[in-house]
Amino acid sequence: MKWEKEGRIITLEDLSSLKWGDKTHTQLPVPFILDDGNIRIYFSAREKGKSLPTFIDLEKDTYKILEINQKPLLQLGKRGTFDEFGIMPSDIIRMGDEVWMYYVGWQLGISFTYTLAIGLAISRDNGKTFKRAYEGPIFDRSRDEPYMTMAPFIVKTDKGWNMFYASGKGFIEEKSQYEPQYSIMSAESSDGISWKRNSQLLILGKTEDESNTRPTIVKIDNKYLMWFCYRGAHDFRNGKNSYQIGFAESEDLKSWSRKDENAGIYKVDGEWDGKMITYPYVKEICGKYYMFYNGDGFGRTGIGYAVLNTWGGV
Amino acid sequence: MKWIKKGLIYSSHNEYGWIKSHAQCPTVLVKDEVLRVYFSPRPKPGTSCIAMMDVDIDNPKKIIKIYDKPVLECGNEGEFDEHGVMPQSIIEQDGYIYMIYAGWSRRASIPYSNWTGLAVSSNGGITFKKCYKGPILDRTKDETISGTELICIKKDSIYYGFYAKGMKWSCDIQGKYNSSYEIVRAATYDFTKWETRESIPIFSVQDKEAVTCPAILEIDNLYHMWFCYRGVEDYRDGTNAYRIGYAWSKDLDTWYREDAKAGIDISESGWDSLMMAYPYTVKVRDKYYMFYNGNGFGQAGFGYAELDLD
């Protein structure tokens, strides 16, 4: 399996016409197909250092920019609430006439760098504007997962809803800060709002201090294929243990075999994604599979995409 | 209902070097021979742990022993109880003693975030181990501020939980953020699980009022609840400091608040003259006791009162 890199579709320069924000990040891309076939890319921009969701619309086939959304899609949460210090869309799905945004909310403590939890916002105008569904998170830490939840990705089957996400494993001291560690888990639901946890690690780390997150899943030939990103605990901000793409497959969404050698996408020295490839989102568009992702600097270098070469089977 | 005050039992005097200040939230386990009182001292400002003492069951003012080690300590960085733990209530089941406790975590924009955890003892309440690293009663989509002071009443194999739900943070004239709470009810078959709770306020609180720490006694087919309430400004031993309130119910469902019938109020002078807070009621043989804190949120220690049954 191999991904053909097609380069960047959104760069920081594309944010220059924005009337708000720092114009420093285009983090965590989430593609969404509009009724006319054009592609909306939701992502997190920043304002005063805090993430806020927005989107850019691209013309189908040409990927030419059609529209740059001019207002954050949500405002930060109230004082003390889970999304007071940042909001990042992580999955966006159609739900009847509505569009649901599963997002990650940021909260800051005093002893650690941050904690995250998953919230829900709902759009009734086809994904153009959103309203927070609840002030609190729909999927938070728990008695058995005591730290944080992040990076939800929804897979619906005829048996119900599945959420793949990363759960905090603890904190490791790095340069006198406590940096979170996390790993991918799953939960099940019948309504997309209340979830039953499995609290099981799905992707075992290659090293003890590996963190893996941002699962993205498609079903091809009766097999579920998952890409995700993983990093080390130290020197991971563009350093030697920065994010790269991992891969796993499953027949039942429950047991996964990790096969990073089949990830099919790698860093290329000197390119915009030479130090880091991260936050993948794989989507089928008109029979082809696309991966949207960030490169160096956690989204400081724009959003690129790649096309899956399925020649010879996957 | 009338309570007869029996006076101060204990205030901290730097015992063992770590019971530096405060003796907050007295929580009582009734043993055959003694009353075992868990309470929360502060080893240093801004952190709390749980300490323990045994007092005479016939004369609770007589302290038999203060244990030299904390019973429960703070969690690790990033855990819900990283900056403090305080006892809330006790459940005895199948030979185990469960302690429901509050965990504190300080935050960047608010003074703290506090939720509820569970610990268990298999040696009669001498040592405890946390059951989980995470809280059993935590933030939900509808409860975003805090959830503490959980007590459970078991009836027909259902646990009815009463706890204080955080309502909002408000900023006072000094720029300090203060939270307000109300007492809500939830039900579960398994007291380690409260995720799907439907929290229903048992009575509505007034604007700028915080109500917390429910304590319930069942006497003559009636449920009596004492709790403490304060204002959101000038409540640190000031005019709106904690007082003991009262409500009653026939069925644990409908509650009638009648603070005038609390039967206990601040003293004219002394350790509980400015504040009365964190009541914990318990039946000891044929008597009913209320343990509570006085001034300064436990800085002046805790004492007890006995219910006048005449």
Coordinates of C-alpha atoms in Angstrom, one line a residue, chain A residues 79-82 84-85 107-112 115 117 134-138 140-144 146-147 171 178 193, chain B residues 77-80 82-83 105-110 115 132-136 138-142 144-145 169 177 192-193:
Chain A
R79 CA -14.8 30.0 32.8
G80 CA -14.1 26.6 34.4
T81 CA -15.7 24.5 31.7
F82 CA -13.8 21.9 29.7
E84 CA -12.4 27.2 28.0
F85 CA -8.9 27.2 26.5
Q107 CA -8.5 23.0 29.9
L108 CA -5.4 24.1 31.6
G109 CA -4.2 23.1 35.1
I110 CA -1.3 24.4 37.1
S111 CA 0.9 21.2 37.3
F112 CA 0.6 19.8 33.8
T115 CA -6.1 18.2 29.6
A117 CA -12.1 16.1 26.7
Y134 CA -23.9 20.9 26.0
E135 CA -21.8 23.0 28.2
G136 CA -20.0 19.8 29.5
P137 CA -18.2 17.1 27.6
I138 CA -20.1 14.2 26.2
D140 CA -14.6 12.8 29.4
R141 CA -12.0 11.0 31.6
S142 CA -13.6 8.4 33.9
R143 CA -12.8 6.4 37.0
D144 CA -10.8 3.9 34.8
P146 CA -8.4 9.2 34.8
Y147 CA -6.6 11.7 32.6
F171 CA 2.1 12.5 32.3
Y178 CA 4.3 17.4 32.6
I193 CA -24.0 10.9 22.8
Chain B
E77 CA 0.0 15.4 38.6
G78 CA -2.9 15.7 36.3
E79 CA -5.2 13.4 38.4
F80 CA -8.5 14.8 39.7
E82 CA -3.7 15.9 42.7
H83 CA -3.9 18.8 45.2
S105 CA -7.3 19.9 41.4
R106 CA -6.3 23.6 41.0
R107 CA -6.8 25.1 37.6
A108 CA -5.4 28.0 35.6
S109 CA -8.6 30.1 35.5
I110 CA -10.5 28.9 38.6
W115 CA -15.1 15.8 42.1
Y132 CA -9.7 4.0 40.9
K133 CA -7.3 6.7 39.8
G134 CA -10.3 8.6 38.3
P135 CA -13.4 9.9 40.0
I136 CA -16.6 7.9 40.3
D138 CA -17.2 13.4 37.5
R139 CA -18.1 16.1 35.1
T140 CA -20.8 15.3 32.6
K141 CA -22.3 17.1 29.6
D142 CA -24.8 18.7 32.0
T144 CA -19.6 21.1 34.5
I145 CA -18.4 22.8 37.7
W169 CA -18.4 30.6 39.3
Y177 CA -13.9 33.4 41.8
T192 CA -19.1 3.0 42.0
K193 CA -21.0 4.2 38.9

